[in-house]
PDB file of C-alpha atoms and ligand atoms in Angstrom:
ATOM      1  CA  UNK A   1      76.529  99.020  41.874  1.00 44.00           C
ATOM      2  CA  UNK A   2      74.096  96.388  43.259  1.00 50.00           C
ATOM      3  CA  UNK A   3      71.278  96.868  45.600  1.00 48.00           C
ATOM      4  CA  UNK A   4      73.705  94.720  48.328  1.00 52.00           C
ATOM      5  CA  UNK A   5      76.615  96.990  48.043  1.00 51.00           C
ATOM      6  CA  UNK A   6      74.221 100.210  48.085  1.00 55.00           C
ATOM      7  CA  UNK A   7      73.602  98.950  51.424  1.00 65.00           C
ATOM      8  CA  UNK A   8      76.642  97.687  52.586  1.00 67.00           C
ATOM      9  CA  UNK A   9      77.526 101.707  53.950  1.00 76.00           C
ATOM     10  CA  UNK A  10      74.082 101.440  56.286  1.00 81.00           C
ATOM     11  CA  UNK A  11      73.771  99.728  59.949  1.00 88.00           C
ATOM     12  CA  UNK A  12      71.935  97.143  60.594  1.00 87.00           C
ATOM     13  CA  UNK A  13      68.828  99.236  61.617  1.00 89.00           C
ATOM     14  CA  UNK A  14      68.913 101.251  58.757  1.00 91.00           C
ATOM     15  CA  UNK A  15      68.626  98.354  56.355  1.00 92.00           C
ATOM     16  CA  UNK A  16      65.766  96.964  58.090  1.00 93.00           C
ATOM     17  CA  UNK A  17      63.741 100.377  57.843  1.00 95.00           C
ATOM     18  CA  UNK A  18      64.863 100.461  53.921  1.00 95.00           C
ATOM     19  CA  UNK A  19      63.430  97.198  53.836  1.00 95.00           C
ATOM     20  CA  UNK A  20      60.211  97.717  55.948  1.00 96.00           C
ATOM     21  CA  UNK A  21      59.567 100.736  53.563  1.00 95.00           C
ATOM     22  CA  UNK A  22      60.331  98.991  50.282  1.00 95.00           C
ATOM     23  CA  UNK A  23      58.265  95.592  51.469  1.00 94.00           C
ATOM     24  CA  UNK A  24      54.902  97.464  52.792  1.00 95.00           C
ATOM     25  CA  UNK A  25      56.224  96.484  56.104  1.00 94.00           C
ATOM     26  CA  UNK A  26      57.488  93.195  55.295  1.00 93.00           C
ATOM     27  CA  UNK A  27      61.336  91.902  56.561  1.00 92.00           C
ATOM     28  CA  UNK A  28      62.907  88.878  56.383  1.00 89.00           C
ATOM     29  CA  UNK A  29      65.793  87.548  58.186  1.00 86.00           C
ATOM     30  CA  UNK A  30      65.020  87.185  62.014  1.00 82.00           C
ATOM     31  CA  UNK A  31      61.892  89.360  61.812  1.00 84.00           C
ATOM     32  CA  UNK A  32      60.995  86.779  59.128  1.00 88.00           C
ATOM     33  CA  UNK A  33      56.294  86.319  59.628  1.00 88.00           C
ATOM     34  CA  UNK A  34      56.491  88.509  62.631  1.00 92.00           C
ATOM     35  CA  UNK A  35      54.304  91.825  62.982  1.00 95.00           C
ATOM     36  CA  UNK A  36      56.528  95.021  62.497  1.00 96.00           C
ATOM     37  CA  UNK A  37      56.254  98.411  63.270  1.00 97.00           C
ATOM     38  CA  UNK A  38      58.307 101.146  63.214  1.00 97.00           C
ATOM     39  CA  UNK A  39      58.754 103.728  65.669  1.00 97.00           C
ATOM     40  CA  UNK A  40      60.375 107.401  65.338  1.00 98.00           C
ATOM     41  CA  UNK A  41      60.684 109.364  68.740  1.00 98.00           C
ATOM     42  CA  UNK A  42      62.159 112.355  69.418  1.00 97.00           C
ATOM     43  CA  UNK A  43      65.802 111.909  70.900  1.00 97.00           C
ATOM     44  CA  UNK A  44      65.160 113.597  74.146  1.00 96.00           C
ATOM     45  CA  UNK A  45      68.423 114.989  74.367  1.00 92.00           C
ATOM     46  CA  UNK A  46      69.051 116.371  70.788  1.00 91.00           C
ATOM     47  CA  UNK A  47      65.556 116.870  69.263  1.00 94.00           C
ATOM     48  CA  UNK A  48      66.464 114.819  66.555  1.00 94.00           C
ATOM     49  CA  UNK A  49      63.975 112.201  65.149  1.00 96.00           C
ATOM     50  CA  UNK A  50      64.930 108.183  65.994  1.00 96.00           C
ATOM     51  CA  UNK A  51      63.697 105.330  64.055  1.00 97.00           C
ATOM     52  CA  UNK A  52      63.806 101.827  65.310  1.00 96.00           C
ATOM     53  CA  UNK A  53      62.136  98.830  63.688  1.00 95.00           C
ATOM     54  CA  UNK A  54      59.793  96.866  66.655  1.00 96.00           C
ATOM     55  CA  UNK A  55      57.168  93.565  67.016  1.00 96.00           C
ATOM     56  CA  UNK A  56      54.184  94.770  67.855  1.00 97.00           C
ATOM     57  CA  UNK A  57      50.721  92.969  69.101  1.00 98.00           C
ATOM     58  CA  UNK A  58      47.145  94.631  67.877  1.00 97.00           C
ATOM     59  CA  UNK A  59      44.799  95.178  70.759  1.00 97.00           C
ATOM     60  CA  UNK A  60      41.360  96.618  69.201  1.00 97.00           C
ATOM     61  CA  UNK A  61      42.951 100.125  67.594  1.00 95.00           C
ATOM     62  CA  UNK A  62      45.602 100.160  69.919  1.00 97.00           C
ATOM     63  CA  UNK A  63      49.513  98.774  69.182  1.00 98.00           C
ATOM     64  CA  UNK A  64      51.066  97.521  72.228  1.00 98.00           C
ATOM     65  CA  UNK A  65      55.291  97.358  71.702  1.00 98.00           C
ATOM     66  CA  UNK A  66      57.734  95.973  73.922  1.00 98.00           C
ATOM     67  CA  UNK A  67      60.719  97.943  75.293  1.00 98.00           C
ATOM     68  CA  UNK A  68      62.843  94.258  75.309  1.00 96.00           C
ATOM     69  CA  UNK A  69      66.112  95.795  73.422  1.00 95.00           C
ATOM     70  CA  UNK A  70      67.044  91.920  72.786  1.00 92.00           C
ATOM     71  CA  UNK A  71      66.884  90.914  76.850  1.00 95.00           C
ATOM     72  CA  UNK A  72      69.879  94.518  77.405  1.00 95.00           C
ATOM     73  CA  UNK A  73      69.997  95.309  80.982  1.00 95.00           C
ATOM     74  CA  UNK A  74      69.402  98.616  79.673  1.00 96.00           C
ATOM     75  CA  UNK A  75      65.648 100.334  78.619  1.00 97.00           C
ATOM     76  CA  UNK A  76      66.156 101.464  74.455  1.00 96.00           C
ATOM     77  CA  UNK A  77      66.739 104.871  73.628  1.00 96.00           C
ATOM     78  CA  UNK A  78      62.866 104.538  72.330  1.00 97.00           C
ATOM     79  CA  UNK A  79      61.503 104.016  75.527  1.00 98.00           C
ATOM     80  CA  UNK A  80      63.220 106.547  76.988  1.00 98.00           C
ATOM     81  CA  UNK A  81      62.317 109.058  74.057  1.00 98.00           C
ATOM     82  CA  UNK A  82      58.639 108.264  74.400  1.00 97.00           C
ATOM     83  CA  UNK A  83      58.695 109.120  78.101  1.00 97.00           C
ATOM     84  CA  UNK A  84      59.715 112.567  77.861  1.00 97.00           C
ATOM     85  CA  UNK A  85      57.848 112.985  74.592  1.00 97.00           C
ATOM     86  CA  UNK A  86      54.677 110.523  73.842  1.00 98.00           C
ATOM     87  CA  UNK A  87      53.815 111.411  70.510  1.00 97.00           C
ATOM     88  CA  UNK A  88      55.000 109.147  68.446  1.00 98.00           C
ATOM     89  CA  UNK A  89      54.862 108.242  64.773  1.00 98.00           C
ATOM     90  CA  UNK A  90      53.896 104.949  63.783  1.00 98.00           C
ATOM     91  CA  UNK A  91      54.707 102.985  60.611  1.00 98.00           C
ATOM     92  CA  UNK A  92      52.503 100.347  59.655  1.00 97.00           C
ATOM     93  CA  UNK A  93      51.988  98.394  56.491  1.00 95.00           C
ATOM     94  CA  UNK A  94      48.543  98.704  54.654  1.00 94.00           C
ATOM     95  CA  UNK A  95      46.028  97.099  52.391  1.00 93.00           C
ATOM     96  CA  UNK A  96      46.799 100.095  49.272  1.00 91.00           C
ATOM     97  CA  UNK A  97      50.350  98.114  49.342  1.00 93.00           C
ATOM     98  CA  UNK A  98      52.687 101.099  50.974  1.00 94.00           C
ATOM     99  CA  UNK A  99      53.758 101.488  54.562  1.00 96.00           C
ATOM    100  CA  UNK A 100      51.792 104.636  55.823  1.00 96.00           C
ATOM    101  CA  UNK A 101      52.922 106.771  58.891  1.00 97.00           C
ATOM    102  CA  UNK A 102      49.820 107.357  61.830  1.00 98.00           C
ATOM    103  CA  UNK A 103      50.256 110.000  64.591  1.00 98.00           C
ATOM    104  CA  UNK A 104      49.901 108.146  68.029  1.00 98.00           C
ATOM    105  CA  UNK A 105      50.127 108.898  71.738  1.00 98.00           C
ATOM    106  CA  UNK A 106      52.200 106.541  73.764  1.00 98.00           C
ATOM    107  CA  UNK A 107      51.294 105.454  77.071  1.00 98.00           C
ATOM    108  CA  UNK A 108      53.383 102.783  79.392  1.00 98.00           C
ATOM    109  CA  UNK A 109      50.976 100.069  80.610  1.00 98.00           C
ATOM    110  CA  UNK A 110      50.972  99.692  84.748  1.00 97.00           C
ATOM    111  CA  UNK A 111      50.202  96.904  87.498  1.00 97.00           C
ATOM    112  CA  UNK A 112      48.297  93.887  86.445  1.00 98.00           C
ATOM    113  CA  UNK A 113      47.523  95.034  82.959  1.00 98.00           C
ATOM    114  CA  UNK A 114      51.278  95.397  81.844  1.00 98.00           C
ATOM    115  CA  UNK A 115      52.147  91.878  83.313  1.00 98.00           C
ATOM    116  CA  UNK A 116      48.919  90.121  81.219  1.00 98.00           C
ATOM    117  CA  UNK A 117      50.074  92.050  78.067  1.00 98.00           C
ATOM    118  CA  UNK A 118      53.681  90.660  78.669  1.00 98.00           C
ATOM    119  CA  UNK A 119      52.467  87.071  79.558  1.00 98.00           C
ATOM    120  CA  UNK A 120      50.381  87.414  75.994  1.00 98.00           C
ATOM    121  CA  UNK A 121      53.483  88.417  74.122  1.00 97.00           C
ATOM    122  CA  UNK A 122      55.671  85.769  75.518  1.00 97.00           C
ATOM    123  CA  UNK A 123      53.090  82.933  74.100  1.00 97.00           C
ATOM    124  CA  UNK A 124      52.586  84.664  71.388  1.00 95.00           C
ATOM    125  CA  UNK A 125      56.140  84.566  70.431  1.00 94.00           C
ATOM    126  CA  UNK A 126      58.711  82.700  72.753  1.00 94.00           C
ATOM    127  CA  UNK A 127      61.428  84.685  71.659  1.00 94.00           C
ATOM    128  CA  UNK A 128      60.360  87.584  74.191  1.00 96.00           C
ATOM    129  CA  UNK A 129      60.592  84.676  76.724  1.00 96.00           C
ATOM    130  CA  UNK A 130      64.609  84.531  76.136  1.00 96.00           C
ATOM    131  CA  UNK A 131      64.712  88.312  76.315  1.00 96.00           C
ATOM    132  CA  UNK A 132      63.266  88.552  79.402  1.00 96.00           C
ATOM    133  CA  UNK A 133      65.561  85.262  81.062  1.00 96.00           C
ATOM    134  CA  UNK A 134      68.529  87.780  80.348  1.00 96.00           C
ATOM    135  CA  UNK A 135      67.665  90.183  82.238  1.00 96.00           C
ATOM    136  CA  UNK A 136      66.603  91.436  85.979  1.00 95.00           C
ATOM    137  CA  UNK A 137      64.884  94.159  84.312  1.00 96.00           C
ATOM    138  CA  UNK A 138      60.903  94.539  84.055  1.00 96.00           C
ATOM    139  CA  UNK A 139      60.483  94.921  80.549  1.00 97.00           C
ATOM    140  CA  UNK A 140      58.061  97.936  80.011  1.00 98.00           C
ATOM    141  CA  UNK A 141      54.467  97.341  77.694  1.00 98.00           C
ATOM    142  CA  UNK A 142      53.830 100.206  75.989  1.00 98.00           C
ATOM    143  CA  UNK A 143      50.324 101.295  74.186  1.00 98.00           C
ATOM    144  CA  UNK A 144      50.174 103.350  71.058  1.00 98.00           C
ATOM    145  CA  UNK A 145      46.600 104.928  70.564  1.00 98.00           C
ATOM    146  CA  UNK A 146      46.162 106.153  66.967  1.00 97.00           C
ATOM    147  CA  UNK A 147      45.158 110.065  66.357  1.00 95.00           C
ATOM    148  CA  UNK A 148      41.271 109.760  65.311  1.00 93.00           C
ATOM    149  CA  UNK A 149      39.527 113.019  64.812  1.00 91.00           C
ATOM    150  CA  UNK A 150      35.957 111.118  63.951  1.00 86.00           C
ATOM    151  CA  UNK A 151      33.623 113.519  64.792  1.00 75.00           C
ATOM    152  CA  UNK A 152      36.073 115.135  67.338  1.00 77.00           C
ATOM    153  CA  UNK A 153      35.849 119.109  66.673  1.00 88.00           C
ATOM    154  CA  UNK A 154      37.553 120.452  69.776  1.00 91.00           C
ATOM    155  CA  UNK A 155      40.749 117.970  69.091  1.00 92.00           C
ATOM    156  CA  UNK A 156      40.686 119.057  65.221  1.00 93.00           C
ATOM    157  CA  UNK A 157      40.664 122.999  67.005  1.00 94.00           C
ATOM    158  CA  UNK A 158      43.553 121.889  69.067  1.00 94.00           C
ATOM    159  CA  UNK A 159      45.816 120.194  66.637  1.00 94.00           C
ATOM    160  CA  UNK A 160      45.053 123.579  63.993  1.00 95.00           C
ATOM    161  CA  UNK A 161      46.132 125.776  67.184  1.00 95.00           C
ATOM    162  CA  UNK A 162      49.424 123.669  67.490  1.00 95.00           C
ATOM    163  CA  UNK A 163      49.546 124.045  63.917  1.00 95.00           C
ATOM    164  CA  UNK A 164      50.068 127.501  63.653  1.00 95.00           C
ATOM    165  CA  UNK A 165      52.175 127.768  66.742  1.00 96.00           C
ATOM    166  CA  UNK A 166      54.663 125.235  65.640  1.00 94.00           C
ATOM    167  CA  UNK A 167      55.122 127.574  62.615  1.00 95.00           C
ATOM    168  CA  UNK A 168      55.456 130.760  64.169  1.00 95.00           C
ATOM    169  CA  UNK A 169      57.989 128.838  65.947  1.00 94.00           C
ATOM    170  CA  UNK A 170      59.692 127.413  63.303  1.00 93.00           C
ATOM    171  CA  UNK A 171      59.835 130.891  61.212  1.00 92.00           C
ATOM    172  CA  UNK A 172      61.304 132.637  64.091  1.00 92.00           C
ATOM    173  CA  UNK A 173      63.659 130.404  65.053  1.00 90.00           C
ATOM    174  CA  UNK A 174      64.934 130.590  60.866  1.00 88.00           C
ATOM    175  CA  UNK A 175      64.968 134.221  60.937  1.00 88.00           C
ATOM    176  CA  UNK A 176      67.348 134.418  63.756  1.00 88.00           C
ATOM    177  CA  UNK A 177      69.309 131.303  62.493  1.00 85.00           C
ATOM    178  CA  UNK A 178      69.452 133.890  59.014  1.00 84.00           C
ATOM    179  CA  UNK A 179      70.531 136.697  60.928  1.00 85.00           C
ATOM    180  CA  UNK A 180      73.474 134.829  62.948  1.00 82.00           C
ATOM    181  CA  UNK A 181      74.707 133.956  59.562  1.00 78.00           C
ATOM    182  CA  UNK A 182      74.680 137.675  58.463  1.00 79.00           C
ATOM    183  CA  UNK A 183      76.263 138.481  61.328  1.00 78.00           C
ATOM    184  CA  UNK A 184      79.188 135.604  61.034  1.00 74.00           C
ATOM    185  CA  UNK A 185      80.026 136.759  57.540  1.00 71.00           C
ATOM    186  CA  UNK A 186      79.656 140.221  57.722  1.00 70.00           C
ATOM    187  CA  UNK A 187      81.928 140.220  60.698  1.00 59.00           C
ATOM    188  CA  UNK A 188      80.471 142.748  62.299  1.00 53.00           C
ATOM    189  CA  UNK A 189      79.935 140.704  65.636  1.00 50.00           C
ATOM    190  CA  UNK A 190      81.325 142.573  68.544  1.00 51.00           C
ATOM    191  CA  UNK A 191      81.743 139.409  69.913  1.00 53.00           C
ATOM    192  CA  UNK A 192      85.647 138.347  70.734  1.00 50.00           C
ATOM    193  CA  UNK A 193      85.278 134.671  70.677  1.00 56.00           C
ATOM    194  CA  UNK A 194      87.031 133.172  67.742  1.00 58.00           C
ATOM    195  CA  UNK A 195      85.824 132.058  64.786  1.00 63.00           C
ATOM    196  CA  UNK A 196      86.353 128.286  65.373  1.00 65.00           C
ATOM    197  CA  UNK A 197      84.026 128.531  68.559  1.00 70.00           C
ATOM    198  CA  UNK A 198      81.383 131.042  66.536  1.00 68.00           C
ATOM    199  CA  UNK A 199      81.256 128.559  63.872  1.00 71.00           C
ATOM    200  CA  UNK A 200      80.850 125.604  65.958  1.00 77.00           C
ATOM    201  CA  UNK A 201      77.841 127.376  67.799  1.00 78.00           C
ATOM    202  CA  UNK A 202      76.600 128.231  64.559  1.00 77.00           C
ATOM    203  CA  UNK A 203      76.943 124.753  63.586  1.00 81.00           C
ATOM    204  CA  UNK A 204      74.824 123.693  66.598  1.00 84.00           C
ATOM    205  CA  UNK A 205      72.210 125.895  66.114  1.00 84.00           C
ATOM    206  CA  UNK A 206      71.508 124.667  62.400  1.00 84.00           C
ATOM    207  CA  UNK A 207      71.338 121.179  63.184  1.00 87.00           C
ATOM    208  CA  UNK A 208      69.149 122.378  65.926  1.00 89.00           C
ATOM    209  CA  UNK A 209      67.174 123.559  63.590  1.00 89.00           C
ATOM    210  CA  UNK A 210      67.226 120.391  61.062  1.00 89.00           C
ATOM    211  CA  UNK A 211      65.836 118.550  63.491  1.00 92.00           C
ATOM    212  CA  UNK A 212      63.432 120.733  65.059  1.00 93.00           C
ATOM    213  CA  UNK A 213      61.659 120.556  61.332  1.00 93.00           C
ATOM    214  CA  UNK A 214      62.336 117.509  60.678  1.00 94.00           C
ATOM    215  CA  UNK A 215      60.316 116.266  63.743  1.00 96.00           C
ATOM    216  CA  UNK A 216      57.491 118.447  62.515  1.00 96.00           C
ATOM    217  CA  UNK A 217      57.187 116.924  59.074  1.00 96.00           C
ATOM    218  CA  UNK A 218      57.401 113.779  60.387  1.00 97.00           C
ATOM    219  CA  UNK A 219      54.492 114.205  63.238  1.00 97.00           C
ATOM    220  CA  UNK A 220      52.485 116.207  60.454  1.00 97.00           C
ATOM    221  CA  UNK A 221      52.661 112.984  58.016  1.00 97.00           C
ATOM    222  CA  UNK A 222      51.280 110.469  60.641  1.00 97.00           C
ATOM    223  CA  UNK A 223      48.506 113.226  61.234  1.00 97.00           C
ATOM    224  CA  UNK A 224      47.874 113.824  57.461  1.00 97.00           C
ATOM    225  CA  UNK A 225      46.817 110.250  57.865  1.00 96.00           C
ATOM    226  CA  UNK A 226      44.309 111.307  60.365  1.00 95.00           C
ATOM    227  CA  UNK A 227      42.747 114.082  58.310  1.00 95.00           C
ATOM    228  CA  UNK A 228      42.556 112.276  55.255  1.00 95.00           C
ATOM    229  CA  UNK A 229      40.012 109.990  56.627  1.00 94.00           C
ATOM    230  CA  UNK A 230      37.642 112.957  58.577  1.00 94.00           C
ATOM    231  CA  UNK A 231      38.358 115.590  55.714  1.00 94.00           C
ATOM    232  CA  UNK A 232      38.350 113.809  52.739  1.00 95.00           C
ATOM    233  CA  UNK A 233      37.665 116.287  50.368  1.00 95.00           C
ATOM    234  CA  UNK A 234      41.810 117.648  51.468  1.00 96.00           C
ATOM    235  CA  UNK A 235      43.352 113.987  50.011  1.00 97.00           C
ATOM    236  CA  UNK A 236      44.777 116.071  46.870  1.00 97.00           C
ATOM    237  CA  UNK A 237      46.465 118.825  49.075  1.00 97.00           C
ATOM    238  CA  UNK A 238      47.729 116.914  51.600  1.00 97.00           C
ATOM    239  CA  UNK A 239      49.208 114.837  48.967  1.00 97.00           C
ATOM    240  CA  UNK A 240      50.865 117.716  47.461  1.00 97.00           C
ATOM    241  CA  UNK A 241      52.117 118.571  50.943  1.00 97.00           C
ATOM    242  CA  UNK A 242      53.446 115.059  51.650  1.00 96.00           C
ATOM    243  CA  UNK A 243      55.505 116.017  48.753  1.00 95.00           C
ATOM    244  CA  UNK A 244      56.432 119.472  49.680  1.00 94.00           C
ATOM    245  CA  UNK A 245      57.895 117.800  53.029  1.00 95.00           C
ATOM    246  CA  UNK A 246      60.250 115.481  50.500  1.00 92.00           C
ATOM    247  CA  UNK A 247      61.303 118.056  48.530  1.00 90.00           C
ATOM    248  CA  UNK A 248      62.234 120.084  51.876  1.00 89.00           C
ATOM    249  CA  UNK A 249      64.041 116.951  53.676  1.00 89.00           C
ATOM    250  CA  UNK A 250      65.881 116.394  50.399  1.00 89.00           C
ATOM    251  CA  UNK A 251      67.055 120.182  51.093  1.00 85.00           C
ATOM    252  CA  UNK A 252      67.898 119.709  54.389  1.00 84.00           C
ATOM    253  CA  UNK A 253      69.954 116.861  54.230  1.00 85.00           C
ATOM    254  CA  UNK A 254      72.247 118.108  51.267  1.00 83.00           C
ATOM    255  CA  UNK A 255      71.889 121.667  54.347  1.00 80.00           C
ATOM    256  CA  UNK A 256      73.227 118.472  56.905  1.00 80.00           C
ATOM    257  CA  UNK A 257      76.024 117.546  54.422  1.00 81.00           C
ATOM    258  CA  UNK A 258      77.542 121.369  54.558  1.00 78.00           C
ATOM    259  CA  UNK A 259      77.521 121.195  57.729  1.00 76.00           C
ATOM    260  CA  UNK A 260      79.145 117.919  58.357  1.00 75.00           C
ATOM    261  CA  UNK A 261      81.239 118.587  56.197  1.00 75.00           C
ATOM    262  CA  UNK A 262      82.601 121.003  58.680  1.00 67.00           C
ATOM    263  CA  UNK A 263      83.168 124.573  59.185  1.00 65.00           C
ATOM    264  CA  UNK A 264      86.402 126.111  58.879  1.00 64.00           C
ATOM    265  CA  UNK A 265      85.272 129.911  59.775  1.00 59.00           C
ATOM    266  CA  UNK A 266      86.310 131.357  56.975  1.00 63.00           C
ATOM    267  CA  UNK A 267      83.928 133.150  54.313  1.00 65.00           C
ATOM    268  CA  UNK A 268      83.640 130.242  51.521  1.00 71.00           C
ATOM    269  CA  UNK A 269      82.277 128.248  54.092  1.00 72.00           C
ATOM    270  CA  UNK A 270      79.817 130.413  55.426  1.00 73.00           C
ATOM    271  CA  UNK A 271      78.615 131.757  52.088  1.00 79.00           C
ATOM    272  CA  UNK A 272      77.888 127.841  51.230  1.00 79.00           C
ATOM    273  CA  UNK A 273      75.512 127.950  54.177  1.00 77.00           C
ATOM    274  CA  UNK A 274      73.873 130.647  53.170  1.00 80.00           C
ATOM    275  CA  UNK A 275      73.022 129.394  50.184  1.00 82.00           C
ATOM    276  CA  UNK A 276      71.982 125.995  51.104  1.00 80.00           C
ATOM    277  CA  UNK A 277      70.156 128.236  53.801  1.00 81.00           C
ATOM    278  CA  UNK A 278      68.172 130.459  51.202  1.00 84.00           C
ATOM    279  CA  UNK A 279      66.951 126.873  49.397  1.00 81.00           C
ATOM    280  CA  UNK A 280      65.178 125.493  52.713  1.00 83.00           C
ATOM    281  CA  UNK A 281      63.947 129.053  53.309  1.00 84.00           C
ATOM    282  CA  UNK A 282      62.574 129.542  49.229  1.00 82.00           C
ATOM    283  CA  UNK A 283      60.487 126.269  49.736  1.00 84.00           C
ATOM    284  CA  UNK A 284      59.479 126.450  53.275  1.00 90.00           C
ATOM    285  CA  UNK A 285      58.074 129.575  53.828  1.00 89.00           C
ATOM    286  CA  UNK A 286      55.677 128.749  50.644  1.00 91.00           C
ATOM    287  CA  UNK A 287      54.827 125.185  52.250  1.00 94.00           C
ATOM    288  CA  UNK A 288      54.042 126.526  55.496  1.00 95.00           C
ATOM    289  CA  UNK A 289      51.758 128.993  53.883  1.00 95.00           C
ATOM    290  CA  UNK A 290      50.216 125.893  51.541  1.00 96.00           C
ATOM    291  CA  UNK A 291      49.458 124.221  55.151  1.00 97.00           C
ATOM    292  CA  UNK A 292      47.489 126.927  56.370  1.00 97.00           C
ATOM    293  CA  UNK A 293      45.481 128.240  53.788  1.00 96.00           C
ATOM    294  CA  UNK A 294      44.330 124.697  52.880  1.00 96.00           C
ATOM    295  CA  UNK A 295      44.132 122.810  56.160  1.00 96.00           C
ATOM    296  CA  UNK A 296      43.286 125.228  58.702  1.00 96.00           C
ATOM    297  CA  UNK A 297      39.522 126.249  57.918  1.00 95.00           C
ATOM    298  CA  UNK A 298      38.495 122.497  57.951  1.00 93.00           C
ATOM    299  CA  UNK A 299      40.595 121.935  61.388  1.00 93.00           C
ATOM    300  CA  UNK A 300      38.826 125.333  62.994  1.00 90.00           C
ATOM    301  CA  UNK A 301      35.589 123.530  61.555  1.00 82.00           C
TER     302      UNK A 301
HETATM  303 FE1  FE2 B 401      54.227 120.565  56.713  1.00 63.40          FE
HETATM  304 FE1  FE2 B 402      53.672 122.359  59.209  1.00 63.40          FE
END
């Protein structure tokens, strides 16, 4: 099969993040010389990560982006996102030759500053011009501030505290996702809803889940990024946990594809889940413990 028919099954956004990855942040087509980013948000309604290719402008170590959604009358789904949940995850191509995710805080620009920003951009690139002629809306600036932890001790405390809570979290959350399975296929639920409506619930709650980790690795990567440059002796473990979070996501998704795949209620189907369950569980519970042991006495300084 050729590269172009690999494709051919992916939207139009997804092929520009395959190419953005592939291209150290390079695309062609109509992003063709201009400077890309690209996003990922948490959906505010489902938890689930969103990743949307956007222009950016560099101001000192901040990255200003432009909520324009192509001159809509409607704010993107990123905007909104960041609103209700301003860390964000920031893609950027580098001088080692591979696009590199950064942890950043978002922060809408107001007033005065917003509308100089916005002037800047549309001279900068005319384009931004048209999008704003299509539309009565004010189109928001927003500022990305890269994590930096030089010399910062009480935000390297912080981020280890959030650490660990995330993963109490995270392991609680799996053990009763574990025992709701149990429960489903032992049939010993008291419960006199039928299946179809247990299994949908059940459905809901491991997708839930999928996400809910997902969104951590993905927030932990950009901060990895972070760490490597004020702990620099951790490079070699936090490369080995950038690959631990592959090898999870690989597990998750094929997790996703059961699940998709749809539930019919009856045993086969659950016992599937299990399994694909017991895989996430095997190599998570040994990451998470990776991730503390080795990153947590340089955070707690
Ligand atoms: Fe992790
Ligand atoms: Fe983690």
């Amino acid at each position: 099969m050729s590269e172009q028919q690999a494709d051919s099954g992916l939207s139009w956004n997804e092929r520009v993040i395959k190419e953005f990855r592939a291209n150290n942040g390079r695309v062609g087509g109509m992003f063709e010389g201009a400077p890309m980013v690209l996003l990922t948000t948490m959906g505010r309604k489902t938890g689930k990560p969103h990743t949307n290719p956007a222009i950016y402008y560099k101001d000192g170590d901040r990255y200003l982006v432009f909520a324009s959604n192509a001159g809509r009358d409607k704010n993107p789904d990123w905007y909104h996102n960041l609103l209700e949940s301003p860390q964000v995850t920031l893609e950027i191509g580098t001088e080692e030759g591979a696009a590199k995710p950064f942890a950043t805080r978002a922060e809408e620009l107001k007033g005065e500053e917003r509308d100089r920003y916005w002037e800047l951009q549309c001279t900068l690139d005319p384009g931004f011009r048209d999008y704003e002629s299509k539309t009565d809306r004010k189109i928001p600036v927003v500022a990305l501030q890269p994590l930096d932890l030089g010399g910062d001790n009480e935000r390297s405390r912080m981020i280890g505290q959030q650490l660990i809570k995330h993963h109490s979290d995270l392991r609680g959350e799996l053990a009763r996702l574990r025992t709701a399975i149990e429960q489903a296929l032992g049939g010993d639920n008291t419960d006199a809803r039928p299946a179809v409506e247990l299994t949908e619930q059940l459905r809901a709650r491991c997708l839930t889940y999928c996400y809910g980790l997902q969104m951590h690795h993905i927030r932990e990567d950009g901060s990895f990024s972070a760490f490597e440059v004020r702990y620099p002796h951790l490079v070699p473990a936090i490369t080995k946990l950038r690959e631990q979070h592959h090898v999870v996501e690989t597990a998750l998704a094929e997790f996703e594809e059961v699940l998709d795949e749809g539930l019919s209620g009856d045993g086969g189907d659950l016992e599937r889940l299990r399994g694909e369950l017991d895989r996430v569980v095997a190599g998570l519970e040994a990451h998470f413990a990776y991730e503390e042991e080795t990153l947590l006495p340089a955070l707690e300084g």
